[in-house]
C-alpha cells in the first residue's frame, strides 16, 4: 500500500474560491447588480426633482410666496437670479448677503440621503486606521432664503425679504429632502373607473360646448401668477399670459411689469411682454388709440419701440389732453420727449401756415400777379387766400339777443316784475380742427372751392373795362385753372404734415383720416428715453 504525500492546506481565500462554483458566483454577482438598480416605491432610490421650479439638487436660493392661504415654493439658482435681477444680485452679494454656509446631505452608495450619518461623535466616525467612515467631506456652499413680506398696512407693497436659511435636525433641505408618498406601479380598478368617469364627463362637456366660467382671480392669485411668470421668464419659459382678450392681456402685462420694475429686471421681462402684445396686431393698435397714456407707460416699461412710438403719436397729437395723467406716472425723460415733440409739431404747422398765405401766382415774365398785369389770376389768388383765412380761423360769435321792451301805457296799477337778468354770453364756436383743414388741402379735389362756388364768384366779380371781349365762360375756365394751380401748390406745402407714423393707419392705408389730430410725429434713433 503506497503512501501519498500530504500537501500543505491552501489559503482560506483560495479554499473559498475553490469551493464556490463559477456559475454560482456570476449569478450572485448579477443578482446584486440588478437589485442595486431596482427602484422601490418610496424607497431609498428616490431622487428629488431638479427642474423648474424646484431645483432640489443644484438650487441654492429658496423662495417662498404665501398669499391668503396659498403657498408656492421655489428652489432656484443664485447665478440666474443675479443675472436677471439687480435685486437678487445685490441681495446675494458678499456685502449684503445674510447667507449661512451649509453642506448638502451626502448621498450614500445605497441611495439614502445620508442624513442619519450626521448624528454621532467624531470618534465614532473614524476607525482605528484614521480614515473617515463617511468618506471625504464635500465643500461647503451658501444658501439663501427669501419670503414674501406683506408689510404692516394696506399701503405697503408686498416684497421679498431675505431670511436665514432654514435647517432641519438631520441637515439638508427640510422641504425637499423628504420623498413623496409611495406611488403604486399599477392603479387599482377603482382608480381606473374614476379616471374614465372624469374623462367621459370632460368629453361630454366639450361635445355639448358647455362654457366653463372661471371664477374671478383675487389679488393674491394675481400676485402668485406674477411671481410665477417672473421666475419663468428668468428661466426662459413662456409666461402664462392671456392670448385671447387684449384687455386681460394688458392687465397681466401691466402687473408683471410693475413687479419686474420693483426687482430691477425690466431688461429681461420687457422683451417677453413686447413679443406677447405684438401678436394681437390690429387689436393692439385700436386699443392704443383708445388709451394712449396707459400704453405709453407700458411701452416705456417694456422697452418696446413699437408700442411706445405708437402711443406717443396719439399723445402728441392730442396734447394737452392727458397731460395730468402722464405727469405723475412717467419720469421726466418721457415728459421732456413729449414736450419736444409737441414743439416740433407746432413748428411744422406754423411753417406750413406761413407758406400757405405766401403762395403767389406769377405771370409769364416771372412777376407777381396784380390787378394791373393779370386781373383774373389776381382774383383767383385773392379768392384762395380768403378761403384759407376763413377755414383756419373760428367763425365769429353769434349776435347778442335783444333785450325785451315793455310799454309804459298801462291802465291798471303796475305790477312788480322781477329784475331782468342779462342773457348768458353765447358759447364761442369751436375752433376748426387743423388736422381736418390740412387734410382738406392735401386732398386737392372738389371738397373746397368747387365749380359751383367759382361760378357764383365770377358772376359777382366785375370784369375790367379793357377786357370786355372776354366772355364769362372763358373767365370761369381761367379762374378754375388758376385755382387748381394754387391747390396743387398748397398740397405740396402740407404734404409733410400728412405723413402718418401709425401702424394703425398703415393697415388702413390712410393718413390719419379717421382721427382728429396730426399723426406725423416720429421718434428718431437716439431719442428713446431708456437709451
XYZ file of C-alpha atoms in Angstrom:
531
model
C 0.000 0.000 0.000
C 1.581 3.279 -1.260
C 1.527 6.363 0.869
C 0.664 9.763 -0.797
C 2.475 12.904 0.270
C 0.367 15.354 2.211
C 0.336 18.853 0.685
C 0.009 21.979 2.832
C -3.529 23.325 3.055
C -4.310 26.191 0.653
C -5.049 29.682 1.918
C -8.500 30.485 3.072
C -9.317 32.674 0.111
C -8.259 30.020 -2.322
C -10.254 27.472 -0.463
C -13.315 29.649 -0.677
C -12.763 30.195 -4.341
C -12.322 26.504 -4.904
C -15.459 25.619 -3.030
C -17.612 28.180 -4.852
C -18.538 27.275 -8.430
C -18.037 29.870 -11.099
C -21.660 29.755 -12.233
C -22.943 30.453 -8.759
C -20.519 33.319 -8.276
C -21.508 35.006 -11.536
C -25.173 34.511 -10.869
C -24.959 36.068 -7.439
C -22.966 38.999 -8.746
C -25.501 39.609 -11.477
C -28.300 39.392 -8.992
C -26.718 42.004 -6.758
C -26.146 44.375 -9.675
C -29.737 44.010 -10.759
C -31.069 44.660 -7.260
C -28.937 47.762 -6.766
C -30.579 49.449 -9.776
C -34.111 48.414 -8.925
C -36.469 51.189 -7.831
C -38.826 50.698 -4.890
C -41.805 52.871 -4.092
C -40.740 55.463 -1.589
C -37.520 53.577 -1.011
C -34.006 54.833 -0.725
C -33.522 55.172 -4.522
C -35.711 58.303 -4.689
C -34.027 61.412 -6.023
C -35.662 64.854 -5.618
C -36.517 66.630 -8.851
C -34.013 69.007 -10.370
C -36.090 71.097 -12.740
C -38.071 74.304 -12.652
C -39.449 75.392 -10.228
C -37.661 73.156 -7.698
C -34.002 72.543 -8.396
C -33.629 70.492 -5.230
C -30.181 69.146 -6.110
C -28.474 72.217 -7.566
C -30.576 75.161 -6.360
C -29.210 77.461 -3.705
C -31.935 80.141 -3.364
C -35.182 79.164 -1.677
C -38.132 81.489 -2.326
C -41.460 81.161 -0.543
C -44.521 83.080 -1.795
C -47.510 82.953 0.566
C -50.794 84.747 -0.007
C -54.235 84.091 1.528
C -53.532 80.509 2.467
C -51.844 79.702 -0.830
C -48.144 78.995 -0.928
C -45.627 78.400 -3.660
C -42.045 77.353 -3.109
C -39.153 77.732 -5.479
C -35.614 76.420 -5.278
C -33.683 78.395 -7.878
C -30.101 79.313 -8.731
C -28.358 82.418 -7.484
C -26.408 82.780 -10.734
C -29.541 83.036 -12.901
C -31.386 85.269 -10.450
C -28.409 87.625 -10.184
C -28.052 87.841 -13.956
C -31.739 88.658 -14.474
C -32.455 90.870 -11.459
C -30.456 93.619 -9.836
C -32.385 92.991 -6.619
C -31.073 89.442 -6.283
C -27.623 90.437 -7.490
C -27.322 92.904 -4.623
C -29.092 90.740 -2.069
C -26.865 87.719 -2.650
C -23.603 89.649 -2.849
C -20.920 89.325 -0.203
C -21.582 92.790 1.190
C -25.332 92.442 1.687
C -25.950 88.731 1.881
C -27.096 87.119 5.101
C -26.431 83.619 3.848
C -25.060 80.904 6.065
C -22.744 78.140 4.996
C -24.417 74.774 4.912
C -23.179 71.497 3.489
C -25.622 69.373 1.487
C -26.541 65.923 2.623
C -24.028 63.380 1.220
C -25.524 60.600 -0.814
C -24.544 57.092 0.235
C -23.914 54.254 -2.118
C -27.202 52.522 -1.418
C -29.232 55.578 -2.422
C -30.000 57.001 1.033
C -29.694 60.680 1.615
C -27.174 60.132 4.396
C -28.923 62.402 6.867
C -28.673 59.880 9.687
C -24.935 59.752 9.327
C -24.716 63.271 10.706
C -25.684 62.053 14.174
C -22.774 60.858 16.220
C -19.459 61.851 17.601
C -16.329 62.390 15.583
C -14.617 59.473 17.336
C -17.354 57.114 16.191
C -16.941 58.186 12.565
C -13.227 57.325 12.389
C -11.968 53.741 12.729
C -8.612 52.743 14.045
C -6.964 53.356 10.720
C -7.773 57.104 10.946
C -9.954 57.248 7.802
C -13.498 58.580 7.905
C -16.296 56.073 7.508
C -18.368 58.656 5.609
C -15.649 59.245 3.048
C -14.193 62.637 2.024
C -16.313 65.620 3.097
C -17.788 67.795 0.390
C -17.220 71.533 0.024
C -19.449 73.991 1.775
C -21.946 76.026 -0.292
C -24.021 79.039 0.598
C -27.789 79.036 0.742
C -30.227 81.936 0.549
C -33.839 82.085 1.611
C -36.474 84.701 0.696
C -40.017 85.037 1.980
C -42.774 87.379 0.837
C -43.411 90.079 3.438
C -46.752 91.893 3.230
C -45.680 94.827 5.403
C -47.618 96.490 8.200
C -50.543 98.027 6.315
C -52.504 98.031 3.109
C -50.328 100.778 1.662
C -47.173 98.661 1.905
C -46.155 96.773 -1.190
C -45.508 93.028 -0.706
C -41.776 92.432 -1.027
C -39.375 89.528 -0.807
C -37.316 89.713 2.391
C -34.121 87.738 2.895
C -34.081 85.484 5.941
C -31.644 82.947 7.348
C -31.807 79.579 5.574
C -33.955 77.012 7.338
C -32.217 73.850 8.584
C -33.627 70.572 9.783
C -32.457 68.221 12.508
C -30.717 65.992 10.004
C -29.393 68.810 7.791
C -30.147 69.264 4.113
C -33.295 70.869 2.767
C -36.267 70.352 5.062
C -38.834 70.899 2.314
C -37.221 68.928 -0.476
C -35.372 66.042 1.199
C -38.472 64.076 2.128
C -39.517 61.551 -0.510
C -43.013 61.759 -1.924
C -45.649 59.291 -0.852
C -45.341 55.857 -2.480
C -46.975 55.559 -5.887
C -48.240 52.119 -6.842
C -46.968 50.567 -10.029
C -50.426 49.862 -11.339
C -53.536 51.853 -10.413
C -56.329 49.940 -8.850
C -59.579 49.169 -10.570
C -61.447 51.845 -8.634
C -58.963 54.488 -9.744
C -59.310 53.382 -13.351
C -63.059 53.691 -13.078
C -62.709 57.150 -11.547
C -60.338 58.295 -14.295
C -62.632 57.009 -17.012
C -65.607 58.776 -15.447
C -63.783 62.095 -15.336
C -62.603 61.703 -18.921
C -66.111 60.884 -20.137
C -67.519 63.868 -18.288
C -64.950 66.179 -19.894
C -65.701 64.755 -23.331
C -69.437 65.297 -22.833
C -68.876 68.918 -21.820
C -66.665 69.609 -24.813
C -69.132 67.979 -27.167
C -72.017 69.987 -25.778
C -69.957 73.207 -25.889
C -70.636 73.996 -22.261
C -68.641 77.096 -21.317
C -66.769 76.733 -18.066
C -66.937 80.069 -16.276
C -63.764 80.529 -14.284
C -64.128 82.414 -11.019
C -62.527 85.846 -10.905
C -58.973 85.811 -9.645
C -58.268 87.551 -6.370
C -55.369 89.869 -5.733
C -53.424 87.076 -4.065
C -53.914 84.801 -7.082
C -52.733 87.598 -9.349
C -49.676 88.092 -7.182
C -48.831 84.400 -7.262
C -49.278 84.419 -11.029
C -46.998 87.427 -11.438
C -44.206 85.921 -9.355
C -44.506 82.641 -11.212
C -44.338 84.443 -14.574
C -41.337 86.437 -13.373
C -39.355 83.330 -12.471
C -40.494 81.530 -15.601
C -39.097 84.335 -17.740
C -35.820 84.163 -15.808
C -35.507 80.520 -16.871
C -36.574 81.217 -20.464
C -40.003 79.605 -20.047
C -43.054 81.224 -21.697
C -45.152 83.201 -19.200
C -48.805 82.380 -18.725
C -50.499 85.495 -20.151
C -53.903 85.883 -21.772
C -53.593 85.397 -25.535
C -57.260 85.929 -26.498
C -58.546 89.005 -24.693
C -56.420 92.107 -25.287
C -57.840 93.869 -22.211
C -56.937 90.955 -19.899
C -53.540 90.654 -21.534
C -52.896 94.340 -20.832
C -53.739 93.897 -17.144
C -51.491 90.832 -16.857
C -48.596 92.589 -18.577
C -49.067 95.746 -16.534
C -48.884 93.944 -13.184
C -45.954 91.813 -14.345
C -44.018 94.884 -15.482
C -44.678 96.598 -12.148
C -43.242 93.558 -10.374
C -40.245 93.455 -12.713
C -39.642 97.153 -12.109
C -39.611 96.540 -8.372
C -36.958 93.815 -8.720
C -34.900 95.651 -11.366
C -35.471 93.126 -14.147
C -37.208 95.161 -16.858
C -34.487 94.425 -19.387
C -35.303 90.711 -19.145
C -39.104 90.871 -18.788
C -39.724 93.706 -21.255
C -38.927 91.781 -24.476
C -41.287 88.981 -23.415
C -44.123 91.465 -22.871
C -43.377 93.157 -26.175
C -43.446 89.848 -28.039
C -46.719 88.780 -26.427
C -48.634 92.009 -27.081
C -47.455 92.416 -30.676
C -49.194 89.148 -31.520
C -52.560 90.956 -31.284
C -51.645 93.232 -34.236
C -54.709 95.308 -35.286
C -56.483 94.802 -31.962
C -53.446 96.211 -30.191
C -53.335 99.313 -32.434
C -57.011 100.018 -31.746
C -56.512 99.673 -28.002
C -53.547 102.046 -28.111
C -55.681 104.606 -29.983
C -58.319 104.370 -27.218
C -55.941 104.535 -24.251
C -52.688 106.148 -25.422
C -51.421 107.333 -21.975
C -51.740 103.855 -20.468
C -49.954 102.142 -23.328
C -47.287 104.848 -23.390
C -46.296 103.914 -19.851
C -46.479 100.207 -20.642
C -44.315 100.662 -23.720
C -41.785 102.618 -21.687
C -41.534 99.926 -19.000
C -41.354 97.123 -21.581
C -38.750 98.992 -23.666
C -40.979 98.393 -26.684
C -40.166 100.797 -29.502
C -43.271 99.866 -31.492
C -45.787 100.264 -28.658
C -44.090 103.371 -27.249
C -43.894 105.196 -30.588
C -47.484 104.240 -31.486
C -48.806 105.642 -28.213
C -46.544 108.703 -28.419
C -48.067 109.717 -31.775
C -51.544 109.770 -30.212
C -50.380 111.576 -27.075
C -48.555 114.328 -29.003
C -51.453 114.776 -31.423
C -53.987 115.168 -28.583
C -51.760 117.254 -26.299
C -52.502 118.756 -23.738
C -55.252 116.173 -23.297
C -53.968 113.503 -20.917
C -51.187 115.694 -19.516
C -52.422 115.345 -15.930
C -52.489 111.584 -16.136
C -48.990 111.407 -17.550
C -47.327 113.995 -15.329
C -47.492 111.720 -12.247
C -46.992 108.376 -13.976
C -43.918 108.875 -16.171
C -40.376 110.066 -15.481
C -39.098 113.452 -16.558
C -37.245 111.997 -19.540
C -40.508 110.862 -21.150
C -42.273 114.137 -20.355
C -39.392 116.097 -21.866
C -39.611 113.977 -25.005
C -43.366 114.648 -25.263
C -42.879 118.393 -24.887
C -40.121 118.379 -27.511
C -42.330 116.534 -29.993
C -45.241 118.893 -29.292
C -42.997 121.871 -30.003
C -41.748 120.257 -33.216
C -45.322 119.638 -34.385
C -46.312 123.227 -33.584
C -43.304 124.494 -35.516
C -44.242 122.381 -38.535
C -47.830 123.632 -38.564
C -46.743 127.263 -38.150
C -44.298 126.930 -41.013
C -46.954 125.361 -43.234
C -49.482 128.095 -42.404
C -46.972 130.809 -43.270
C -46.156 129.174 -46.591
C -49.836 128.809 -47.468
C -50.552 132.505 -47.110
C -47.456 133.352 -49.116
C -48.470 131.365 -52.174
C -48.358 133.615 -55.232
C -49.087 133.203 -58.901
C -46.589 134.518 -61.420
C -47.016 135.925 -64.879
C -45.176 134.708 -67.951
C -42.476 137.305 -67.214
C -41.941 135.980 -63.659
C -43.727 138.850 -61.942
C -46.289 138.511 -59.199
C -49.841 138.841 -60.391
C -51.726 142.042 -59.677
C -54.907 143.699 -60.949
C -52.778 145.582 -63.448
C -50.953 142.712 -65.201
C -53.194 139.655 -64.617
C -56.592 140.519 -63.268
C -58.198 137.052 -63.434
C -55.150 135.437 -61.847
C -55.220 138.015 -59.090
C -58.914 137.236 -58.479
C -58.123 133.511 -58.169
C -55.301 134.224 -55.709
C -57.486 136.546 -53.624
C -60.304 134.009 -53.511
C -57.909 131.246 -52.395
C -56.432 133.353 -49.592
C -59.921 134.283 -48.440
C -60.753 130.590 -48.157
C -57.564 129.934 -46.147
C -58.411 132.716 -43.698
C -61.977 131.511 -43.143
C -61.143 127.802 -42.922
C -58.268 128.210 -40.455
C -59.985 130.602 -38.017
C -63.040 130.114 -35.812
C -66.321 131.576 -37.032
C -67.498 134.846 -35.473
C -69.706 134.618 -32.387
C -73.446 134.891 -32.897
C -75.037 138.292 -32.195
C -76.409 139.003 -28.744
C -80.203 138.680 -28.336
C -82.144 141.911 -27.994
C -83.468 142.920 -24.600
C -87.287 142.809 -24.344
C -89.051 146.195 -24.051
C -92.242 146.923 -22.126
C -94.789 149.668 -22.906
C -95.466 152.202 -20.123
C -99.086 152.953 -21.180
C -100.510 150.763 -18.508
C -104.081 151.448 -17.377
C -104.055 149.288 -14.301
C -101.636 149.546 -11.410
C -98.167 148.447 -12.350
C -97.234 145.011 -11.196
C -93.955 144.210 -9.591
C -91.767 142.448 -12.112
C -88.572 140.581 -11.287
C -85.429 142.337 -12.419
C -84.311 141.417 -15.857
C -81.084 139.427 -15.889
C -78.702 139.804 -18.765
C -78.719 136.774 -21.028
C -75.778 134.438 -20.688
C -72.990 135.072 -23.146
C -73.105 132.777 -26.141
C -70.739 129.894 -26.220
C -67.828 130.514 -28.551
C -67.843 128.372 -31.608
C -65.274 125.582 -31.523
C -62.152 126.266 -33.465
C -61.834 124.211 -36.600
C -59.567 121.214 -36.427
C -56.244 121.974 -38.035
C -55.825 118.335 -38.979
C -59.061 118.288 -40.984
C -58.126 121.624 -42.577
C -54.738 120.345 -43.707
C -56.220 117.054 -44.892
C -58.726 119.003 -46.987
C -55.891 120.932 -48.606
C -53.961 117.722 -49.183
C -56.932 116.133 -50.959
C -56.801 118.831 -53.695
C -60.173 117.947 -55.177
C -63.639 119.458 -55.268
C -64.015 119.317 -51.484
C -63.214 123.035 -51.288
C -63.751 125.833 -53.819
C -65.825 123.655 -56.139
C -67.070 124.555 -59.603
C -70.429 125.988 -58.447
C -68.778 128.333 -55.949
C -66.393 129.617 -58.591
C -69.288 130.133 -60.961
C -71.121 132.282 -58.400
C -67.950 134.227 -57.706
C -67.295 135.030 -61.391
C -70.835 136.412 -61.740
C -70.289 138.811 -58.867
C -66.741 139.853 -59.750
C -66.655 142.819 -62.168
C -64.561 142.373 -65.293
C -62.031 145.070 -66.185
C -63.029 147.657 -68.756
C -60.243 146.746 -71.165
C -61.305 143.058 -71.271
C -64.925 143.281 -72.433
C -64.222 140.807 -75.198
C -63.652 138.007 -72.607
C -66.836 136.026 -72.028
C -67.884 134.816 -68.642
C -67.328 131.199 -69.729
C -63.701 131.854 -70.650
C -63.174 133.781 -67.421
C -64.606 130.866 -65.444
C -62.269 128.391 -67.143
C -59.265 130.606 -66.478
C -60.332 131.071 -62.855
C -60.710 127.309 -62.361
C -57.316 126.664 -63.913
C -55.568 129.136 -61.643
C -57.397 127.865 -58.523
C -56.325 124.313 -59.370
C -52.756 125.557 -59.690
C -52.957 127.060 -56.211
C -54.468 123.827 -54.856
C -51.513 121.867 -56.198
C -49.065 124.254 -54.558
C -50.924 124.001 -51.234
C -50.894 120.204 -51.444
C -47.097 120.157 -51.579
C -46.890 122.560 -48.637
C -48.966 120.325 -46.311
C -47.503 117.016 -47.541
C -45.010 116.691 -44.592
C -47.905 117.105 -42.149
C -49.898 114.316 -43.789
C -47.261 111.671 -43.215
C -48.712 109.116 -40.799
C -46.362 107.253 -38.448
C -49.059 104.972 -37.055
C -49.199 101.225 -37.531
C -52.989 101.576 -37.367
C -53.075 103.914 -40.368
C -50.630 101.664 -42.182
C -53.211 98.881 -42.103
C -55.996 101.223 -43.231
C -53.895 102.782 -45.936
C -54.805 106.347 -44.926
C -53.037 109.328 -43.454
C -54.927 109.585 -40.194
C -58.245 110.449 -41.838
C -60.265 108.864 -39.052
C -58.515 110.867 -36.325
C -58.941 114.497 -35.312
C -55.238 115.274 -34.932
C -51.987 115.058 -36.830
C -50.038 111.814 -36.750
C -46.702 112.844 -38.252
C -44.661 112.507 -35.033
C -41.659 110.212 -35.344
C -39.112 109.112 -32.748
C -35.653 109.049 -34.272
C -32.772 106.844 -33.232
C -31.091 108.104 -30.100
C -34.285 109.740 -28.767
C -35.618 106.733 -26.861
C -35.910 107.666 -23.172
C -34.376 104.389 -21.947
C -31.191 104.689 -24.026
